[in-house]
PDB file of C-alpha atoms in Angstrom:
ATOM      1  CA  MET A   1     -28.766   0.394 -10.696  1.00  0.00           C
ATOM      2  CA  THR A   2     -28.100  -3.191 -11.149  1.00  0.00           C
ATOM      3  CA  GLU A   3     -26.970  -4.385 -14.533  1.00  0.00           C
ATOM      4  CA  TYR A   4     -26.929  -7.910 -15.989  1.00  0.00           C
ATOM      5  CA  LEU A   5     -24.081  -9.574 -18.358  1.00  0.00           C
ATOM      6  CA  THR A   6     -25.122 -12.893 -19.926  1.00  0.00           C
ATOM      7  CA  VAL A   7     -22.061 -15.149 -20.167  1.00  0.00           C
ATOM      8  CA  ASP A   8     -21.330 -18.732 -20.796  1.00  0.00           C
ATOM      9  CA  GLY A   9     -23.181 -20.554 -17.867  1.00  0.00           C
ATOM     10  CA  GLY A  10     -25.226 -18.036 -16.249  1.00  0.00           C
ATOM     11  CA  THR A  11     -25.844 -14.385 -15.633  1.00  0.00           C
ATOM     12  CA  ILE A  12     -23.200 -11.717 -13.863  1.00  0.00           C
ATOM     13  CA  ALA A  13     -24.871  -8.979 -11.968  1.00  0.00           C
ATOM     14  CA  TYR A  14     -23.057  -5.538 -11.761  1.00  0.00           C
ATOM     15  CA  GLU A  15     -23.259  -1.635 -11.325  1.00  0.00           C
ATOM     16  CA  VAL A  16     -21.420   1.346 -12.450  1.00  0.00           C
ATOM     17  CA  ALA A  17     -20.838   4.735 -11.116  1.00  0.00           C
ATOM     18  CA  GLY A  18     -18.920   7.637 -11.922  1.00  0.00           C
ATOM     19  CA  ALA A  19     -16.657   8.594 -15.093  1.00  0.00           C
ATOM     20  CA  GLY A  20     -13.229   8.147 -15.616  1.00  0.00           C
ATOM     21  CA  PRO A  21     -10.697   5.047 -16.409  1.00  0.00           C
ATOM     22  CA  LEU A  22     -12.359   2.031 -15.180  1.00  0.00           C
ATOM     23  CA  ILE A  23     -11.852  -0.050 -12.090  1.00  0.00           C
ATOM     24  CA  VAL A  24     -13.526  -3.262 -11.266  1.00  0.00           C
ATOM     25  CA  LEU A  25     -14.203  -4.543  -7.912  1.00  0.00           C
ATOM     26  CA  ALA A  26     -14.764  -8.139  -7.251  1.00  0.00           C
ATOM     27  CA  HIS A  27     -15.567  -9.446  -4.044  1.00  0.00           C
ATOM     28  CA  GLY A  28     -14.767 -12.725  -1.949  1.00  0.00           C
ATOM     29  CA  MET A  29     -16.851 -15.914  -1.403  1.00  0.00           C
ATOM     30  CA  GLY A  30     -19.957 -15.777   0.596  1.00  0.00           C
ATOM     31  CA  ASP A  31     -20.405 -12.117  -0.188  1.00  0.00           C
ATOM     32  CA  SER A  32     -21.711  -9.474  -2.620  1.00  0.00           C
ATOM     33  CA  ARG A  33     -20.645  -6.196  -4.317  1.00  0.00           C
ATOM     34  CA  ALA A  34     -21.845  -4.609  -1.177  1.00  0.00           C
ATOM     35  CA  ALA A  35     -18.476  -5.426   0.229  1.00  0.00           C
ATOM     36  CA  TYR A  36     -17.421  -2.705  -1.595  1.00  0.00           C
ATOM     37  CA  ARG A  37     -20.409   0.038  -0.336  1.00  0.00           C
ATOM     38  CA  ALA A  38     -17.607   2.099   1.224  1.00  0.00           C
ATOM     39  CA  VAL A  39     -14.826   1.872  -1.248  1.00  0.00           C
ATOM     40  CA  THR A  40     -16.918   2.647  -4.565  1.00  0.00           C
ATOM     41  CA  PRO A  41     -18.178   6.361  -3.644  1.00  0.00           C
ATOM     42  CA  ARG A  42     -14.516   7.302  -2.828  1.00  0.00           C
ATOM     43  CA  LEU A  43     -12.827   5.879  -5.907  1.00  0.00           C
ATOM     44  CA  VAL A  44     -15.845   7.737  -7.807  1.00  0.00           C
ATOM     45  CA  ALA A  45     -14.836  11.133  -6.011  1.00  0.00           C
ATOM     46  CA  ALA A  46     -11.190  10.490  -7.194  1.00  0.00           C
ATOM     47  CA  GLY A  47     -12.245  10.487 -10.748  1.00  0.00           C
ATOM     48  CA  TYR A  48     -12.877   6.750 -11.526  1.00  0.00           C
ATOM     49  CA  ARG A  49     -15.757   4.890 -13.400  1.00  0.00           C
ATOM     50  CA  VAL A  50     -16.151   2.111 -10.724  1.00  0.00           C
ATOM     51  CA  ALA A  51     -17.920  -1.171 -11.622  1.00  0.00           C
ATOM     52  CA  ALA A  52     -18.717  -3.613  -8.796  1.00  0.00           C
ATOM     53  CA  VAL A  53     -19.229  -7.148  -9.709  1.00  0.00           C
ATOM     54  CA  ASP A  54     -21.317  -9.750  -7.828  1.00  0.00           C
ATOM     55  CA  LEU A  55     -19.463 -13.006  -8.756  1.00  0.00           C
ATOM     56  CA  ARG A  56     -21.117 -16.043 -10.372  1.00  0.00           C
ATOM     57  CA  GLY A  57     -23.488 -17.577  -7.453  1.00  0.00           C
ATOM     58  CA  CYS A  58     -23.497 -14.529  -5.444  1.00  0.00           C
ATOM     59  CA  GLY A  59     -25.418 -11.444  -4.951  1.00  0.00           C
ATOM     60  CA  GLU A  60     -27.697 -10.863  -7.750  1.00  0.00           C
ATOM     61  CA  SER A  61     -25.947 -12.875 -10.133  1.00  0.00           C
ATOM     62  CA  SER A  62     -27.671 -16.373 -11.210  1.00  0.00           C
ATOM     63  CA  ALA A  63     -27.041 -18.878  -8.672  1.00  0.00           C
ATOM     64  CA  ASP A  64     -26.301 -22.237 -10.631  1.00  0.00           C
ATOM     65  CA  TRP A  65     -23.032 -22.746 -12.256  1.00  0.00           C
ATOM     66  CA  PRO A  66     -20.771 -25.501 -13.445  1.00  0.00           C
ATOM     67  CA  ASP A  67     -17.423 -24.408 -12.144  1.00  0.00           C
ATOM     68  CA  TRP A  68     -16.269 -22.397  -9.044  1.00  0.00           C
ATOM     69  CA  SER A  69     -12.609 -21.667  -9.771  1.00  0.00           C
ATOM     70  CA  ARG A  70     -10.624 -18.676 -10.122  1.00  0.00           C
ATOM     71  CA  THR A  71     -10.232 -19.296 -13.796  1.00  0.00           C
ATOM     72  CA  ALA A  72     -13.937 -19.379 -14.346  1.00  0.00           C
ATOM     73  CA  ILE A  73     -14.230 -16.061 -12.396  1.00  0.00           C
ATOM     74  CA  ALA A  74     -11.470 -14.537 -14.107  1.00  0.00           C
ATOM     75  CA  GLY A  75     -13.334 -15.181 -17.338  1.00  0.00           C
ATOM     76  CA  ASP A  76     -16.431 -13.408 -15.796  1.00  0.00           C
ATOM     77  CA  LEU A  77     -14.660 -10.462 -14.791  1.00  0.00           C
ATOM     78  CA  LEU A  78     -12.699 -10.040 -18.243  1.00  0.00           C
ATOM     79  CA  ALA A  79     -16.218 -10.415 -19.963  1.00  0.00           C
ATOM     80  CA  VAL A  80     -17.508  -7.728 -17.931  1.00  0.00           C
ATOM     81  CA  ILE A  81     -14.358  -5.594 -18.692  1.00  0.00           C
ATOM     82  CA  ARG A  82     -14.807  -6.229 -22.500  1.00  0.00           C
ATOM     83  CA  HIS A  83     -18.564  -5.449 -22.098  1.00  0.00           C
ATOM     84  CA  LEU A  84     -17.862  -1.855 -20.496  1.00  0.00           C
ATOM     85  CA  GLY A  85     -15.589  -0.847 -23.429  1.00  0.00           C
ATOM     86  CA  GLY A  86     -12.614  -3.312 -23.321  1.00  0.00           C
ATOM     87  CA  GLY A  87     -10.395  -1.692 -20.871  1.00  0.00           C
ATOM     88  CA  PRO A  88      -7.660  -0.821 -19.907  1.00  0.00           C
ATOM     89  CA  ALA A  89      -9.048  -1.507 -16.453  1.00  0.00           C
ATOM     90  CA  VAL A  90      -7.780  -1.595 -12.961  1.00  0.00           C
ATOM     91  CA  LEU A  91      -8.953  -5.093 -11.238  1.00  0.00           C
ATOM     92  CA  VAL A  92      -9.485  -5.564  -7.479  1.00  0.00           C
ATOM     93  CA  GLY A  93      -9.956  -8.621  -6.127  1.00  0.00           C
ATOM     94  CA  HIS A  94     -10.670  -9.520  -2.536  1.00  0.00           C
ATOM     95  CA  SER A  95      -9.777 -13.224  -1.067  1.00  0.00           C
ATOM     96  CA  MET A  96     -10.762 -15.721  -3.646  1.00  0.00           C
ATOM     97  CA  SER A  97     -11.118 -12.933  -6.341  1.00  0.00           C
ATOM     98  CA  GLY A  98      -7.487 -11.901  -5.879  1.00  0.00           C
ATOM     99  CA  GLY A  99      -6.508 -14.865  -7.439  1.00  0.00           C
ATOM    100  CA  ALA A 100      -8.937 -14.550 -10.199  1.00  0.00           C
ATOM    101  CA  ALA A 101      -7.571 -11.081 -10.797  1.00  0.00           C
ATOM    102  CA  THR A 102      -4.052 -12.575 -11.265  1.00  0.00           C
ATOM    103  CA  ILE A 103      -5.309 -14.857 -13.827  1.00  0.00           C
ATOM    104  CA  ALA A 104      -7.462 -12.359 -15.719  1.00  0.00           C
ATOM    105  CA  ALA A 105      -4.042 -10.065 -15.966  1.00  0.00           C
ATOM    106  CA  ALA A 106      -2.079 -13.060 -17.087  1.00  0.00           C
ATOM    107  CA  ARG A 107      -4.508 -14.150 -19.634  1.00  0.00           C
ATOM    108  CA  GLU A 108      -5.289 -10.589 -21.117  1.00  0.00           C
ATOM    109  CA  PRO A 109      -2.479  -8.256 -20.394  1.00  0.00           C
ATOM    110  CA  SER A 110      -3.795  -5.641 -23.059  1.00  0.00           C
ATOM    111  CA  VAL A 111      -6.776  -5.422 -21.095  1.00  0.00           C
ATOM    112  CA  ILE A 112      -5.646  -5.172 -17.235  1.00  0.00           C
ATOM    113  CA  SER A 113      -3.332  -2.150 -16.654  1.00  0.00           C
ATOM    114  CA  ALA A 114      -3.061  -2.970 -12.888  1.00  0.00           C
ATOM    115  CA  VAL A 115      -4.211  -5.377 -10.110  1.00  0.00           C
ATOM    116  CA  VAL A 116      -4.817  -4.909  -6.408  1.00  0.00           C
ATOM    117  CA  GLU A 117      -5.483  -7.903  -4.058  1.00  0.00           C
ATOM    118  CA  LEU A 118      -7.004  -7.730  -0.808  1.00  0.00           C
ATOM    119  CA  GLY A 119      -6.331 -10.358   1.769  1.00  0.00           C
ATOM    120  CA  THR A 120      -5.585 -12.564  -1.319  1.00  0.00           C
ATOM    121  CA  PHE A 121      -5.942 -16.299  -1.641  1.00  0.00           C
ATOM    122  CA  THR A 122      -3.738 -16.618  -4.791  1.00  0.00           C
ATOM    123  CA  ARG A 123      -0.940 -19.448  -3.962  1.00  0.00           C
ATOM    124  CA  LYS A 124      -1.175 -23.159  -3.053  1.00  0.00           C
ATOM    125  CA  GLN A 125      -2.081 -23.359   0.671  1.00  0.00           C
ATOM    126  CA  SER A 126      -0.129 -25.534   3.326  1.00  0.00           C
ATOM    127  CA  THR A 127      -0.580 -25.408   7.211  1.00  0.00           C
ATOM    128  CA  ARG A 128       2.083 -26.230   9.570  1.00  0.00           C
ATOM    129  CA  LEU A 129       1.519 -27.776  12.736  1.00  0.00           C
ATOM    130  CA  GLY A 130       2.925 -24.287  14.384  1.00  0.00           C
ATOM    131  CA  ASP A 131       0.178 -22.515  12.626  1.00  0.00           C
ATOM    132  CA  LEU A 132      -2.456 -23.931  15.011  1.00  0.00           C
ATOM    133  CA  ARG A 133      -0.918 -22.100  17.836  1.00  0.00           C
ATOM    134  CA  VAL A 134      -2.074 -18.880  16.394  1.00  0.00           C
ATOM    135  CA  ARG A 135      -5.329 -18.557  18.140  1.00  0.00           C
ATOM    136  CA  ARG A 136      -7.159 -16.157  15.317  1.00  0.00           C
ATOM    137  CA  PHE A 137      -5.905 -18.530  12.826  1.00  0.00           C
ATOM    138  CA  ARG A 138      -7.075 -21.721  14.429  1.00  0.00           C
ATOM    139  CA  ARG A 139     -10.354 -20.039  15.486  1.00  0.00           C
ATOM    140  CA  GLY A 140     -11.065 -18.997  11.823  1.00  0.00           C
ATOM    141  CA  MET A 141      -9.920 -22.169  10.337  1.00  0.00           C
ATOM    142  CA  LEU A 142     -12.221 -24.188  12.203  1.00  0.00           C
ATOM    143  CA  ARG A 143     -15.216 -22.182  11.706  1.00  0.00           C
ATOM    144  CA  LEU A 144     -14.542 -22.063   7.908  1.00  0.00           C
ATOM    145  CA  LEU A 145     -13.909 -26.041   7.818  1.00  0.00           C
ATOM    146  CA  GLY A 146     -17.392 -26.167   9.675  1.00  0.00           C
ATOM    147  CA  VAL A 147     -19.159 -23.797   6.846  1.00  0.00           C
ATOM    148  CA  LEU A 148     -17.623 -25.944   3.989  1.00  0.00           C
ATOM    149  CA  ALA A 149     -18.736 -29.244   5.625  1.00  0.00           C
ATOM    150  CA  LEU A 150     -22.214 -28.351   6.988  1.00  0.00           C
ATOM    151  CA  GLY A 151     -23.353 -25.304   4.886  1.00  0.00           C
ATOM    152  CA  SER A 152     -24.316 -23.381   8.287  1.00  0.00           C
ATOM    153  CA  VAL A 153     -25.042 -19.897   7.739  1.00  0.00           C
ATOM    154  CA  PRO A 154     -24.738 -19.181  11.630  1.00  0.00           C
ATOM    155  CA  LEU A 155     -21.019 -20.677  11.263  1.00  0.00           C
ATOM    156  CA  TRP A 156     -20.144 -18.201   8.645  1.00  0.00           C
ATOM    157  CA  ARG A 157     -21.606 -15.657  10.639  1.00  0.00           C
ATOM    158  CA  SER A 158     -19.454 -16.459  13.493  1.00  0.00           C
ATOM    159  CA  TYR A 159     -16.323 -16.870  11.045  1.00  0.00           C
ATOM    160  CA  LEU A 160     -17.166 -12.975  10.080  1.00  0.00           C
ATOM    161  CA  ASP A 161     -16.791 -11.757  13.640  1.00  0.00           C
ATOM    162  CA  VAL A 162     -13.285 -13.294  13.601  1.00  0.00           C
ATOM    163  CA  ALA A 163     -12.506 -11.829  10.206  1.00  0.00           C
ATOM    164  CA  TYR A 164     -13.472  -8.423  11.600  1.00  0.00           C
ATOM    165  CA  PRO A 165     -11.344  -8.072  14.711  1.00  0.00           C
ATOM    166  CA  GLY A 166     -11.687  -4.817  16.635  1.00  0.00           C
ATOM    167  CA  ARG A 167     -13.037  -2.400  14.410  1.00  0.00           C
ATOM    168  CA  LYS A 168     -16.323  -2.932  12.560  1.00  0.00           C
ATOM    169  CA  PRO A 169     -18.335  -0.870  10.094  1.00  0.00           C
ATOM    170  CA  ALA A 170     -20.996   1.505  11.266  1.00  0.00           C
ATOM    171  CA  ASP A 171     -23.537  -0.636   9.688  1.00  0.00           C
ATOM    172  CA  TRP A 172     -22.211  -3.937  10.933  1.00  0.00           C
ATOM    173  CA  GLY A 173     -25.661  -5.359  11.966  1.00  0.00           C
ATOM    174  CA  GLU A 174     -26.995  -4.729   8.598  1.00  0.00           C
ATOM    175  CA  ARG A 175     -24.055  -6.110   6.770  1.00  0.00           C
ATOM    176  CA  LEU A 176     -24.415  -9.358   8.772  1.00  0.00           C
ATOM    177  CA  ASP A 177     -28.372  -9.537   8.129  1.00  0.00           C
ATOM    178  CA  ARG A 178     -27.718  -8.847   4.431  1.00  0.00           C
ATOM    179  CA  VAL A 179     -24.940 -11.526   4.028  1.00  0.00           C
ATOM    180  CA  ASP A 180     -27.198 -13.894   6.279  1.00  0.00           C
ATOM    181  CA  SER A 181     -30.204 -13.078   3.974  1.00  0.00           C
ATOM    182  CA  LEU A 182     -28.428 -13.767   0.646  1.00  0.00           C
ATOM    183  CA  LEU A 183     -26.865 -17.022   1.926  1.00  0.00           C
ATOM    184  CA  ARG A 184     -30.204 -18.372   2.612  1.00  0.00           C
ATOM    185  CA  GLU A 185     -31.613 -18.003  -1.011  1.00  0.00           C
ATOM    186  CA  PRO A 186     -31.455 -21.158  -2.872  1.00  0.00           C
ATOM    187  CA  GLY A 187     -28.035 -22.145  -4.319  1.00  0.00           C
ATOM    188  CA  ARG A 188     -26.172 -19.528  -2.574  1.00  0.00           C
ATOM    189  CA  MET A 189     -24.558 -21.665   0.410  1.00  0.00           C
ATOM    190  CA  LYS A 190     -23.354 -24.280  -2.155  1.00  0.00           C
ATOM    191  CA  ALA A 191     -21.751 -21.159  -4.249  1.00  0.00           C
ATOM    192  CA  LEU A 192     -19.897 -20.467  -1.138  1.00  0.00           C
ATOM    193  CA  GLN A 193     -18.845 -24.286  -0.503  1.00  0.00           C
ATOM    194  CA  GLY A 194     -17.819 -24.639  -4.162  1.00  0.00           C
ATOM    195  CA  MET A 195     -15.705 -21.883  -3.966  1.00  0.00           C
ATOM    196  CA  GLY A 196     -14.128 -22.738  -0.665  1.00  0.00           C
ATOM    197  CA  ARG A 197     -13.349 -26.037  -1.956  1.00  0.00           C
ATOM    198  CA  SER A 198     -11.354 -24.729  -4.892  1.00  0.00           C
ATOM    199  CA  ALA A 199      -7.842 -24.460  -4.408  1.00  0.00           C
ATOM    200  CA  PRO A 200      -5.891 -21.448  -5.728  1.00  0.00           C
ATOM    201  CA  THR A 201      -3.241 -23.576  -7.513  1.00  0.00           C
ATOM    202  CA  ASP A 202      -4.596 -22.148 -10.972  1.00  0.00           C
ATOM    203  CA  ALA A 203      -3.760 -18.510  -9.738  1.00  0.00           C
ATOM    204  CA  GLY A 204      -0.649 -19.609  -8.329  1.00  0.00           C
ATOM    205  CA  ALA A 205       0.510 -20.863 -11.612  1.00  0.00           C
ATOM    206  CA  ARG A 206      -0.056 -17.750 -13.576  1.00  0.00           C
ATOM    207  CA  LEU A 207       1.718 -15.452 -10.940  1.00  0.00           C
ATOM    208  CA  GLY A 208       4.746 -15.701 -13.110  1.00  0.00           C
ATOM    209  CA  ASP A 209       3.011 -14.592 -16.319  1.00  0.00           C
ATOM    210  CA  VAL A 210       1.440 -11.319 -14.894  1.00  0.00           C
ATOM    211  CA  ARG A 211       3.043  -8.224 -16.818  1.00  0.00           C
ATOM    212  CA  CYS A 212       1.164  -5.389 -14.844  1.00  0.00           C
ATOM    213  CA  PRO A 213       1.936  -4.086 -11.359  1.00  0.00           C
ATOM    214  CA  VAL A 214       0.339  -5.595  -8.571  1.00  0.00           C
ATOM    215  CA  LEU A 215      -0.510  -4.272  -4.882  1.00  0.00           C
ATOM    216  CA  VAL A 216      -1.132  -6.649  -2.516  1.00  0.00           C
ATOM    217  CA  VAL A 217      -2.990  -5.464   0.845  1.00  0.00           C
ATOM    218  CA  MET A 218      -3.001  -7.797   3.788  1.00  0.00           C
ATOM    219  CA  GLY A 219      -4.467  -7.315   7.235  1.00  0.00           C
ATOM    220  CA  THR A 220      -1.981  -7.628  10.282  1.00  0.00           C
ATOM    221  CA  LEU A 221      -4.818 -10.011  12.032  1.00  0.00           C
ATOM    222  CA  ASP A 222      -6.188 -11.750   8.967  1.00  0.00           C
ATOM    223  CA  PRO A 223      -7.279 -15.007  10.652  1.00  0.00           C
ATOM    224  CA  ASP A 224      -7.059 -16.863   7.236  1.00  0.00           C
ATOM    225  CA  TRP A 225      -3.310 -17.051   7.805  1.00  0.00           C
ATOM    226  CA  ALA A 226      -1.013 -17.419  10.852  1.00  0.00           C
ATOM    227  CA  ASP A 227       1.372 -14.964   9.078  1.00  0.00           C
ATOM    228  CA  PRO A 228      -0.311 -12.565   6.741  1.00  0.00           C
ATOM    229  CA  ARG A 229       2.745 -10.759   5.886  1.00  0.00           C
ATOM    230  CA  ALA A 230       4.595 -13.839   5.064  1.00  0.00           C
ATOM    231  CA  GLU A 231       1.715 -14.587   2.691  1.00  0.00           C
ATOM    232  CA  GLY A 232       1.511 -11.445   0.960  1.00  0.00           C
ATOM    233  CA  ALA A 233       5.431 -11.490   0.759  1.00  0.00           C
ATOM    234  CA  ALA A 234       5.292 -15.002  -1.077  1.00  0.00           C
ATOM    235  CA  ILE A 235       2.842 -13.594  -3.565  1.00  0.00           C
ATOM    236  CA  VAL A 236       5.177 -10.705  -4.470  1.00  0.00           C
ATOM    237  CA  ASP A 237       8.016 -12.617  -4.523  1.00  0.00           C
ATOM    238  CA  ALA A 238       6.291 -15.124  -7.261  1.00  0.00           C
ATOM    239  CA  LEU A 239       5.470 -12.206  -9.414  1.00  0.00           C
ATOM    240  CA  PRO A 240       7.990 -10.995 -12.084  1.00  0.00           C
ATOM    241  CA  PRO A 241      10.741  -8.989 -10.739  1.00  0.00           C
ATOM    242  CA  GLY A 242       9.572  -5.386  -9.759  1.00  0.00           C
ATOM    243  CA  LEU A 243       5.789  -5.883 -10.307  1.00  0.00           C
ATOM    244  CA  GLY A 244       4.485  -6.695  -7.013  1.00  0.00           C
ATOM    245  CA  ARG A 245       4.211  -4.527  -3.850  1.00  0.00           C
ATOM    246  CA  LEU A 246       2.917  -5.508  -0.355  1.00  0.00           C
ATOM    247  CA  GLU A 247       1.205  -2.991   2.026  1.00  0.00           C
ATOM    248  CA  MET A 248       0.015  -4.346   5.517  1.00  0.00           C
ATOM    249  CA  ILE A 249      -2.935  -2.304   7.309  1.00  0.00           C
ATOM    250  CA  GLU A 250      -2.423  -2.465  11.212  1.00  0.00           C
ATOM    251  CA  GLY A 251      -5.423  -4.041  12.922  1.00  0.00           C
ATOM    252  CA  ALA A 252      -7.367  -5.417   9.976  1.00  0.00           C
ATOM    253  CA  GLY A 253      -8.277  -8.760   9.501  1.00  0.00           C
ATOM    254  CA  HIS A 254      -9.705 -10.277   6.195  1.00  0.00           C
ATOM    255  CA  TYR A 255     -11.593  -7.613   5.134  1.00  0.00           C
ATOM    256  CA  PRO A 256      -9.382  -4.512   5.275  1.00  0.00           C
ATOM    257  CA  HIS A 257     -11.465  -2.635   2.495  1.00  0.00           C
ATOM    258  CA  ASP A 258     -14.690  -2.870   4.834  1.00  0.00           C
ATOM    259  CA  GLN A 259     -12.805  -2.103   7.904  1.00  0.00           C
ATOM    260  CA  PHE A 260     -10.335   0.669   6.902  1.00  0.00           C
ATOM    261  CA  PRO A 261     -11.757   1.918   3.452  1.00  0.00           C
ATOM    262  CA  ASP A 262      -9.973   5.121   3.781  1.00  0.00           C
ATOM    263  CA  GLN A 263      -6.507   3.675   4.212  1.00  0.00           C
ATOM    264  CA  VAL A 264      -7.194   1.107   1.555  1.00  0.00           C
ATOM    265  CA  VAL A 265      -8.523   3.484  -1.013  1.00  0.00           C
ATOM    266  CA  SER A 266      -5.673   6.006  -0.202  1.00  0.00           C
ATOM    267  CA  LEU A 267      -3.209   2.841  -1.185  1.00  0.00           C
ATOM    268  CA  MET A 268      -4.778   2.284  -4.005  1.00  0.00           C
ATOM    269  CA  LEU A 269      -4.560   5.882  -5.303  1.00  0.00           C
ATOM    270  CA  ALA A 270      -0.983   6.224  -4.516  1.00  0.00           C
ATOM    271  CA  PHE A 271      -0.199   2.886  -6.166  1.00  0.00           C
ATOM    272  CA  LEU A 272      -2.027   3.538  -9.386  1.00  0.00           C
ATOM    273  CA  GLN A 273      -0.566   7.323  -9.529  1.00  0.00           C
ATOM    274  CA  ALA A 274       2.963   6.055  -9.246  1.00  0.00           C
ATOM    275  CA  GLN A 275       2.430   3.569 -12.392  1.00  0.00           C
ATOM    276  CA  PRO A 276       2.974   5.116 -15.776  1.00  0.00           C
ATOM    277  CA  ASP A 277       1.002   2.617 -17.515  1.00  0.00           C
ATOM    278  CA  ALA A 278      -1.715   2.152 -15.116  1.00  0.00           C
ATOM    279  CA  ALA A 279      -5.400   3.529 -15.590  1.00  0.00           C
ATOM    280  CA  ARG A 280      -4.858   7.019 -13.640  1.00  0.00           C
ATOM    281  CA  ALA A 281      -7.598   9.596 -13.013  1.00  0.00           C
TER     282      ALA A 281
END
């Protein structure tokens, strides 16, 4: 059942399932909390209370917002956690939300017990000439640039086909149709474009301030980077020593949690069980 929380600037939609320590799931741009439809029941079965959130401008959250930055999204996620009891909570962020999770953890360490970042944009990005020789990176980047410039839903669908290399979810057709339908609602494509134009420098500036353990999960075939492993390793290296851990999922693209939910949840549960201060079922 969808619930709503009014925050400064709009309304955030979310749904809660299960009982136990709190895990909050935040999706990436152009998406909705349905991105975690395969992850949520697995975490609930493992003994967690799971809140899946629609980011500002996305899903069933209100569409018109003045700010699309990771810092603003971090504030929304912290507001949801406080509304649900104040934590401590495990915060899971995909893509743009990975950077938002970093900021939230740095801002309120007493509220966030651990962070999981999936295919995450958490650092200032730069493209080298040699990166363009990597075909999947080149294909993904051209489609993303087209979406940001033109606001084209078909181009976004084309990007998703690149972002999900090989293995597709069983409900792939329904997944695409749902994303397509949402992005055609007033204001939703504007939200995607606003998020896509928001640089992750605010998140990168807070990596050194994080005090909780962080798990970074990257797909080996993620088209958003020529070298996803190097990007994940750079994020771990920027964290305080000993806090970060990188895991790679072979064959996954930019949505490892949707292509390989069993592997992602297994990594998450093992990570949480190994942390003495993280929320554990």
